[in-house]
XYZ file of C-alpha atoms in Angstrom:
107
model
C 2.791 5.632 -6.274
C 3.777 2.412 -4.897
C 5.077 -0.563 -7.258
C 3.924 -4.036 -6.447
C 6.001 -6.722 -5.550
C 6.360 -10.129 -6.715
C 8.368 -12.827 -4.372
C 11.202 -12.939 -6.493
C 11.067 -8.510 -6.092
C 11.293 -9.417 -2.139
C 13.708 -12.527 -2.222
C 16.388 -10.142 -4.407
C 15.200 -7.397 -1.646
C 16.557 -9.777 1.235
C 19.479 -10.832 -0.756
C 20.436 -7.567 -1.973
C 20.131 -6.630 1.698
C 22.007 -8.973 3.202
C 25.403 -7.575 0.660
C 24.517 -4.357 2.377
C 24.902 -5.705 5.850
C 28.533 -7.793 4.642
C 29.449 -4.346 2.756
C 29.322 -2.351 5.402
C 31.122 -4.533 8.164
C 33.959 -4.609 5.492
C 33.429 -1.043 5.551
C 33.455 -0.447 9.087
C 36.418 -2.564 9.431
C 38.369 -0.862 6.892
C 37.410 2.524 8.717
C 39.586 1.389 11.760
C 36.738 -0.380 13.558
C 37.661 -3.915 15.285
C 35.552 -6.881 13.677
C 33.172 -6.914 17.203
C 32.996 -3.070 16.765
C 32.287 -3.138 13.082
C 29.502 -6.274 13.704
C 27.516 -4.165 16.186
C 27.255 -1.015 14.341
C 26.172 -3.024 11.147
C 23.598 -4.906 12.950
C 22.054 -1.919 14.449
C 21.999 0.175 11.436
C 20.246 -2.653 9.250
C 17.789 -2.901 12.437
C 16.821 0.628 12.552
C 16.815 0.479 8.909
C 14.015 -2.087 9.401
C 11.986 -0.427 11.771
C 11.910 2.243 9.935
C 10.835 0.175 7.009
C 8.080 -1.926 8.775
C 6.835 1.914 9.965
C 6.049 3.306 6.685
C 4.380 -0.050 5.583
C 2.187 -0.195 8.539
C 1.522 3.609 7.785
C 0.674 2.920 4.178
C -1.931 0.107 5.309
C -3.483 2.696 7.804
C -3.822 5.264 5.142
C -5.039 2.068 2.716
C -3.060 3.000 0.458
C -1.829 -0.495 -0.461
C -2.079 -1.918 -4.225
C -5.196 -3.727 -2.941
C -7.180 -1.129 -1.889
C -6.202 0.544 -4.736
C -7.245 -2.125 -7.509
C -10.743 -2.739 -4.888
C -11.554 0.855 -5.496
C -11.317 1.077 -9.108
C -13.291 -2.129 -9.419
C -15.924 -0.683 -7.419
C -15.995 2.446 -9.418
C -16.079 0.309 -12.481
C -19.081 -1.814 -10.904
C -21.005 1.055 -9.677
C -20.738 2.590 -13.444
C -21.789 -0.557 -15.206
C -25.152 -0.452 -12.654
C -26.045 2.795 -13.661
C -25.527 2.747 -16.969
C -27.758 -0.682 -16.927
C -30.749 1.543 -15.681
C -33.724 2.075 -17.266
C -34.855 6.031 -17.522
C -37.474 5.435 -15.211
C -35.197 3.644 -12.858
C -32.410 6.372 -13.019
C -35.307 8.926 -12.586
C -36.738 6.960 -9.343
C -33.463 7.022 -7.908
C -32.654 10.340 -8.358
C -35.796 11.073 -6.656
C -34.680 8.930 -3.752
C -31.233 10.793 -3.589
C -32.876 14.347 -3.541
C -34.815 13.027 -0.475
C -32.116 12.206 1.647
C -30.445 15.670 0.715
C -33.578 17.231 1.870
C -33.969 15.195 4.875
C -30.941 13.528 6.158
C -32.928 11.368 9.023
C-alpha cells in the first residue's frame, strides 16, 4: 500500500534529500576521496537514485495503482451498489433477465 503525499510530505522529501547528497560528499571526502572525486560520485548516486525512483512511479501509474485510481474504484463500487439497491423487484428481475442473455449469447 502506497501512502499519499501532501506538498509539505514532498518539500521535506527534497530537503531531506538534498542532506543526503551534502552527507555523503562529506562522506566521500572523509573516505580519502578529493572534493571533485567525492562531487561526482555523489551526483551520480543521487541521479541513479532518481531514475530509479521516477521508474517505479511510472510503473505504479501503468499498473494504476495510484491513490486515485484507487479512491475512483471504490467510489464506483459504492455508486454501482447504491443503483442496485435503488431497484425496484421488477427492475432487478428485468435486469437479471438481460444479464442471463448476454451469458447465453455473447453477440
Amino acid at each position: 500500500m502506497v501512502l499519499p503525499m501532501r506538498r509539505i510530505d514532498v518539500i521535506g522529501l527534497g530537503f531531506a534529500l538534498l542532506g543526503v547528497g551534502g552527507l555523503l560528499y562529506l562522506f566521500l571526502q572523509a573516505f580519502g576521496l578529493d572534493s571533485l572525486q567525492a562531487g561526482l560520485w555523489s551526483q551520480v548516486t543521487l541521479t541513479v537514485g532518481l531514475i530509479v525512483w521516477v521508474a517505479t512511479y511510472s510503473l505504479r501509474v501503468v499498473r494504476k495503482d495510484m491513490t486515485y485510481h484507487q479512491q475512483r474504484e471504490q467510489y464506483d463500487r459504492a455508486w454501482l451498489a447504491r443503483q442496485i439497491e435503488q431497484l425496484s423487484p421488477e427492475e432487478w428481475e428485468r435486469l437479471q433477465q438481460e444479464v442471463e442473455q448476454t451469458e447465453v449469447s455473447p453477440d
